[in-house]
Short mmCIF file of C-alpha atoms and ligand atoms in Angstrom, two decimals:
data_model
loop_
_atom_site.label_atom_id
_atom_site.label_comp_id
_atom_site.label_asym_id
_atom_site.label_seq_id
_atom_site.Cartn_x
_atom_site.Cartn_y
_atom_site.Cartn_z
CA UNK A 1 0.00 0.00 0.00
CA UNK A 2 1.37 3.42 -0.94
CA UNK A 3 1.53 5.63 2.12
CA UNK A 4 1.46 9.42 2.01
CA UNK A 5 4.16 11.05 4.13
CA UNK A 6 4.73 14.67 5.09
CA UNK A 7 8.16 15.77 6.27
CA UNK A 8 8.26 19.27 7.77
CA UNK A 9 11.53 20.99 6.98
CA UNK A 10 11.96 18.21 4.46
CA UNK A 11 14.04 20.15 1.95
CA UNK A 12 17.35 20.60 3.82
CA UNK A 13 19.61 18.84 6.30
CA UNK A 14 18.16 15.90 8.19
CA UNK A 15 14.72 16.43 6.64
CA UNK A 16 16.23 16.19 3.14
CA UNK A 17 17.55 12.71 3.96
CA UNK A 18 14.25 11.70 5.60
CA UNK A 19 12.24 12.75 2.53
CA UNK A 20 14.48 10.70 0.25
CA UNK A 21 14.42 7.66 2.57
CA UNK A 22 10.61 7.68 2.67
CA UNK A 23 10.41 8.10 -1.10
CA UNK A 24 12.82 5.16 -1.55
CA UNK A 25 10.56 3.16 0.75
CA UNK A 26 7.71 3.67 -1.71
CA UNK A 27 5.84 6.52 0.00
CA UNK A 28 4.33 9.52 -1.77
CA UNK A 29 6.21 12.30 0.01
CA UNK A 30 5.54 16.01 0.55
CA UNK A 31 8.40 18.14 1.87
CA UNK A 32 7.60 21.44 3.56
CA UNK A 33 9.91 24.40 4.14
CA UNK A 34 9.85 27.96 5.46
CA UNK A 35 11.57 30.40 3.14
CA UNK A 36 14.71 29.11 1.44
CA UNK A 37 13.23 28.83 -2.07
CA UNK A 38 16.59 28.18 -3.72
CA UNK A 39 17.36 25.13 -1.58
CA UNK A 40 13.76 23.89 -1.89
CA UNK A 41 13.69 24.19 -5.69
CA UNK A 42 17.04 22.43 -5.97
CA UNK A 43 15.75 19.65 -3.71
CA UNK A 44 12.61 19.29 -5.83
CA UNK A 45 14.60 19.20 -9.08
CA UNK A 46 16.96 16.54 -7.69
CA UNK A 47 14.37 14.29 -6.03
CA UNK A 48 11.08 14.93 -7.82
CA UNK A 49 9.46 15.34 -4.39
CA UNK A 50 6.82 18.11 -4.28
CA UNK A 51 7.52 21.07 -1.97
CA UNK A 52 5.14 23.16 0.11
CA UNK A 53 6.09 26.49 1.63
CA UNK A 54 4.38 27.48 4.88
CA UNK A 55 5.32 28.38 8.45
CA UNK A 56 4.73 25.32 10.65
CA UNK A 57 4.46 27.62 13.67
CA UNK A 58 1.32 29.25 12.22
CA UNK A 59 -1.83 27.15 12.72
CA UNK A 60 -3.83 28.77 9.91
CA UNK A 61 -0.92 28.36 7.48
CA UNK A 62 -0.63 24.68 8.47
CA UNK A 63 -4.37 24.19 7.92
CA UNK A 64 -4.03 25.56 4.42
CA UNK A 65 -0.81 23.58 3.76
CA UNK A 66 -2.18 20.26 4.99
CA UNK A 67 -5.34 20.74 2.90
CA UNK A 68 -3.21 21.37 -0.22
CA UNK A 69 -1.01 18.33 0.43
CA UNK A 70 -4.01 16.04 1.01
CA UNK A 71 -5.64 17.37 -2.16
CA UNK A 72 -2.46 16.71 -4.19
CA UNK A 73 -1.25 13.43 -2.67
CA UNK A 74 -4.13 11.98 -0.65
CA UNK A 75 -4.82 11.58 3.08
CA UNK A 76 -1.71 11.80 5.25
CA UNK A 77 -0.58 8.50 6.81
CA UNK A 78 2.89 9.46 8.05
CA UNK A 79 3.85 12.78 9.64
CA UNK A 80 7.46 13.58 10.45
CA UNK A 81 7.69 16.70 12.59
CA UNK A 82 11.26 17.64 11.74
CA UNK A 83 11.34 21.42 11.18
CA UNK A 84 13.35 23.19 13.84
CA UNK A 85 15.51 26.21 14.55
CA UNK A 86 18.00 27.33 17.19
CA UNK A 87 18.36 30.83 18.67
CA UNK A 88 21.08 30.25 21.27
CA UNK A 89 22.14 32.39 24.21
CA UNK A 90 22.45 32.07 27.96
CA UNK A 91 19.11 32.60 29.69
CA UNK A 92 20.27 35.83 31.35
CA UNK A 93 20.79 37.29 27.88
CA UNK A 94 17.96 35.54 26.03
CA UNK A 95 15.39 37.83 24.44
CA UNK A 96 11.68 37.10 24.67
CA UNK A 97 11.70 37.14 20.88
CA UNK A 98 14.22 34.29 20.70
CA UNK A 99 12.35 32.30 23.34
CA UNK A 100 9.10 32.69 21.40
CA UNK A 101 10.64 31.92 18.01
CA UNK A 102 12.06 28.60 19.20
CA UNK A 103 8.91 27.52 21.05
CA UNK A 104 6.82 28.54 18.07
CA UNK A 105 8.82 26.67 15.43
CA UNK A 106 9.93 23.64 17.44
CA UNK A 107 6.92 22.98 19.69
CA UNK A 108 3.76 24.81 18.53
CA UNK A 109 4.46 23.36 15.08
CA UNK A 110 4.17 19.83 16.44
CA UNK A 111 0.75 20.57 17.93
CA UNK A 112 -0.34 22.33 14.72
CA UNK A 113 0.65 19.61 12.29
CA UNK A 114 -0.29 16.63 14.46
CA UNK A 115 -3.65 18.14 15.40
CA UNK A 116 -4.47 18.60 11.73
CA UNK A 117 -3.74 15.00 10.71
CA UNK A 118 -4.72 13.00 13.80
CA UNK A 119 -8.48 12.91 13.19
CA UNK A 120 -8.01 11.50 9.69
CA UNK A 121 -5.54 8.91 10.98
CA UNK A 122 -7.99 7.92 13.73
CA UNK A 123 -10.86 7.49 11.31
CA UNK A 124 -8.72 5.45 8.86
CA UNK A 125 -7.21 3.32 11.67
CA UNK A 126 -3.59 3.92 10.69
CA UNK A 127 -0.94 6.54 11.37
CA UNK A 128 2.71 7.12 12.08
CA UNK A 129 3.78 10.32 13.84
CA UNK A 130 7.52 10.77 14.30
CA UNK A 131 8.82 13.79 16.18
CA UNK A 132 12.43 14.90 15.83
CA UNK A 133 13.70 16.00 19.23
CA UNK A 134 17.37 16.30 20.19
CA UNK A 135 19.97 15.01 22.61
CA UNK A 136 19.73 18.49 24.12
CA UNK A 137 16.08 17.93 24.98
CA UNK A 138 17.19 14.80 26.86
CA UNK A 139 20.08 16.25 28.85
CA UNK A 140 19.74 20.06 28.62
CA UNK A 141 22.41 22.25 27.08
CA UNK A 142 24.07 25.48 28.17
CA UNK A 143 22.95 28.34 25.95
CA UNK A 144 19.84 26.48 24.82
CA UNK A 145 17.16 26.91 27.50
CA UNK A 146 14.60 27.64 24.76
CA UNK A 147 15.66 24.77 22.48
CA UNK A 148 16.12 22.25 25.33
CA UNK A 149 12.66 23.15 26.73
CA UNK A 150 10.95 22.76 23.36
CA UNK A 151 12.73 19.51 22.53
CA UNK A 152 12.04 18.03 25.99
CA UNK A 153 8.36 18.92 25.60
CA UNK A 154 8.21 16.70 22.52
CA UNK A 155 8.87 13.70 24.75
CA UNK A 156 5.79 14.44 26.90
CA UNK A 157 3.66 15.22 23.85
CA UNK A 158 4.74 11.97 22.20
CA UNK A 159 3.90 9.81 25.22
CA UNK A 160 0.49 11.45 25.77
CA UNK A 161 -0.61 11.22 22.14
CA UNK A 162 0.80 7.69 21.86
CA UNK A 163 -1.51 6.62 24.70
CA UNK A 164 -4.51 8.37 23.15
CA UNK A 165 -3.88 6.86 19.72
CA UNK A 166 -2.65 3.33 20.38
CA UNK A 167 -6.02 1.64 19.96
CA UNK A 168 -6.52 3.34 16.58
CA UNK A 169 -3.50 1.88 14.79
CA UNK A 170 -1.47 5.06 15.23
CA UNK A 171 2.03 5.05 16.67
CA UNK A 172 3.71 8.20 17.97
CA UNK A 173 7.45 8.13 18.59
CA UNK A 174 10.33 10.49 19.05
CA UNK A 175 13.88 10.41 17.73
CA UNK A 176 16.59 12.29 19.62
CA UNK A 177 19.63 12.82 17.37
CA UNK A 178 23.01 13.83 18.72
CA UNK A 179 25.46 15.90 16.67
CA UNK A 180 24.68 15.35 12.99
CA UNK A 181 26.88 16.64 10.18
CA UNK A 182 24.40 19.13 8.71
CA UNK A 183 25.18 22.69 7.59
CA UNK A 184 24.35 23.89 11.11
CA UNK A 185 26.95 21.68 12.80
CA UNK A 186 29.55 21.95 10.01
CA UNK A 187 29.49 25.73 10.53
CA UNK A 188 31.17 25.14 13.92
CA UNK A 189 34.95 25.83 13.58
CA UNK A 190 36.92 22.61 12.99
CA UNK A 191 39.10 23.22 16.04
CA UNK A 192 36.04 23.37 18.31
CA UNK A 193 34.60 20.27 16.68
CA UNK A 194 37.87 18.36 17.16
CA UNK A 195 38.64 19.49 20.71
CA UNK A 196 35.25 20.10 22.33
CA UNK A 197 32.61 18.05 20.52
CA UNK A 198 34.12 14.87 19.07
CA UNK A 199 35.76 13.83 22.39
CA UNK A 200 32.24 13.67 23.90
CA UNK A 201 31.01 11.16 21.31
CA UNK A 202 32.15 7.58 22.09
CA UNK A 203 31.63 6.49 18.48
CA UNK A 204 34.23 9.14 17.60
CA UNK A 205 32.46 10.93 14.77
CA UNK A 206 29.43 13.02 13.92
CA UNK A 207 26.29 11.24 12.83
CA UNK A 208 24.90 11.57 9.32
CA UNK A 209 21.47 12.75 8.23
CA UNK A 210 21.03 9.37 6.55
CA UNK A 211 21.47 7.62 9.91
CA UNK A 212 18.59 9.65 11.36
CA UNK A 213 16.53 8.99 8.23
CA UNK A 214 17.08 5.28 8.75
CA UNK A 215 15.48 5.56 12.21
CA UNK A 216 12.49 7.37 10.69
CA UNK A 217 12.15 4.78 7.97
CA UNK A 218 12.10 2.01 10.59
CA UNK A 219 9.47 3.69 12.77
CA UNK A 220 7.33 4.68 9.77
CA UNK A 221 7.00 1.11 8.56
CA UNK A 222 3.64 -0.66 8.63
CA UNK A 223 5.45 -3.45 10.52
CA UNK A 224 6.50 -1.11 13.39
CA UNK A 225 3.04 -1.09 14.96
CA UNK A 226 4.15 -2.41 18.36
CA UNK A 227 6.56 0.48 18.99
CA UNK A 228 4.82 3.55 20.37
CA UNK A 229 5.61 6.26 22.91
CA UNK A 230 9.30 5.40 22.49
CA UNK A 231 12.35 7.60 22.20
CA UNK A 232 15.04 6.39 19.83
CA UNK A 233 18.40 7.98 20.67
CA UNK A 234 20.79 8.30 17.72
CA UNK A 235 23.76 10.04 19.28
CA UNK A 236 26.86 7.85 18.93
CA UNK A 237 26.69 6.98 22.63
CA UNK A 238 27.04 10.60 23.78
CA UNK A 239 24.05 10.36 26.13
CA UNK A 240 22.68 7.09 27.44
CA UNK A 241 19.36 7.71 29.14
P1 NDP B 301 18.27 22.65 8.92
O1 NDP B 301 18.42 24.04 9.44
O2 NDP B 301 19.32 22.07 8.05
O3 NDP B 301 16.86 22.53 8.12
C1 NDP B 301 15.70 22.96 8.76
C2 NDP B 301 14.51 22.73 7.86
O4 NDP B 301 13.34 23.18 8.57
C3 NDP B 301 14.55 23.55 6.58
O5 NDP B 301 13.89 22.84 5.54
C4 NDP B 301 13.76 24.80 6.94
O6 NDP B 301 13.18 25.47 5.83
C5 NDP B 301 12.68 24.17 7.83
N1 NDP B 301 12.06 25.14 8.73
C6 NDP B 301 12.65 25.92 9.67
N2 NDP B 301 11.74 26.71 10.26
C7 NDP B 301 10.54 26.44 9.68
C8 NDP B 301 9.23 26.95 9.82
N3 NDP B 301 8.92 27.90 10.71
N4 NDP B 301 8.24 26.43 9.02
C9 NDP B 301 8.52 25.47 8.11
N5 NDP B 301 9.74 24.94 7.94
C10 NDP B 301 10.74 25.42 8.70
O7 NDP B 301 18.02 21.75 10.23
P2 NDP B 301 18.62 20.31 10.62
O8 NDP B 301 18.46 19.38 9.50
O9 NDP B 301 19.94 20.51 11.23
O10 NDP B 301 17.61 19.89 11.81
C11 NDP B 301 16.40 19.19 11.55
C12 NDP B 301 15.77 18.81 12.88
O11 NDP B 301 16.65 17.98 13.62
C13 NDP B 301 15.48 20.02 13.77
O12 NDP B 301 14.27 19.82 14.47
C14 NDP B 301 16.66 20.04 14.72
O13 NDP B 301 16.33 20.66 15.91
C15 NDP B 301 16.89 18.55 14.89
N6 NDP B 301 18.23 18.20 15.33
C16 NDP B 301 19.33 18.54 14.57
C17 NDP B 301 20.60 18.14 14.99
C18 NDP B 301 21.83 18.45 14.18
O14 NDP B 301 22.94 18.10 14.63
N7 NDP B 301 21.73 19.04 13.02
C19 NDP B 301 20.78 17.41 16.24
C20 NDP B 301 19.58 17.11 16.94
C21 NDP B 301 18.35 17.50 16.49
P3 NDP B 301 14.08 26.56 5.00
O15 NDP B 301 15.05 25.73 4.20
O16 NDP B 301 13.08 27.27 4.17
O17 NDP B 301 14.76 27.41 6.02
#
């Protein structure tokens, strides 16, 4: 059966790899993005995956976006809540604007998108919701009170909605990646990577976006129906909860 999958922030970084993995699995995939048209168009040209531009932090925009995707591809079976941003600073210097931006994009978005697909999944008796958290939501991180709070909240959201949805054939899980070699992490100076970050990772290297995509692909499978409310850590052993 061909499943329809939506990957928020599916045009760049980890989301880019997730979109491709789900397409290779046989899904009809929609990739959403916020504003980087150049990257999105390049992604679409390379993969043939349709792109949808809307702010996942804005409920009305999500309503319109989800309606368009369902009209183009069909009812949504798999939702990967991947879009996220960082706005780092110590709490004593953090602006209200940067707190709000991170909560809006990383947490409100997960309510918005999941709320808009969950009723359809319930009525059809199948669904896969996969939320991309972070190692820093598991352990906290200096300079990231906003990001750590939003990413930790995804764990509670996941467990609550997993309980509500289990009897309807819907699984809800969370993946908590560690340091992944995306543009964001590769922008860190090499010396800092080598001396401050890599020594913390027992596996001795950064993860790849494809390794996170592999976790998504596993959890999205029809055969993964007994796994729900779980957190899959993909962090090279950096944090063992
Ligand atoms: P990138 O910055 O590479 O890509 C982010 C994607 O999200 C882009 O497609 C971007 O669109 C989209 N996006 C951002 N804000 C919005 C918004 N308001 N509405 C819609 N789309 C939006 O991120 P990464 O691939 O590095 O991260 C992906 C996820 O993984 C995030 O949730 C992040 O927190 C998490 N993560 C990342 C880690 C890492 O090491 N990279 C580690 C742990 C977790 P556009 O291109 O238009 O900007």
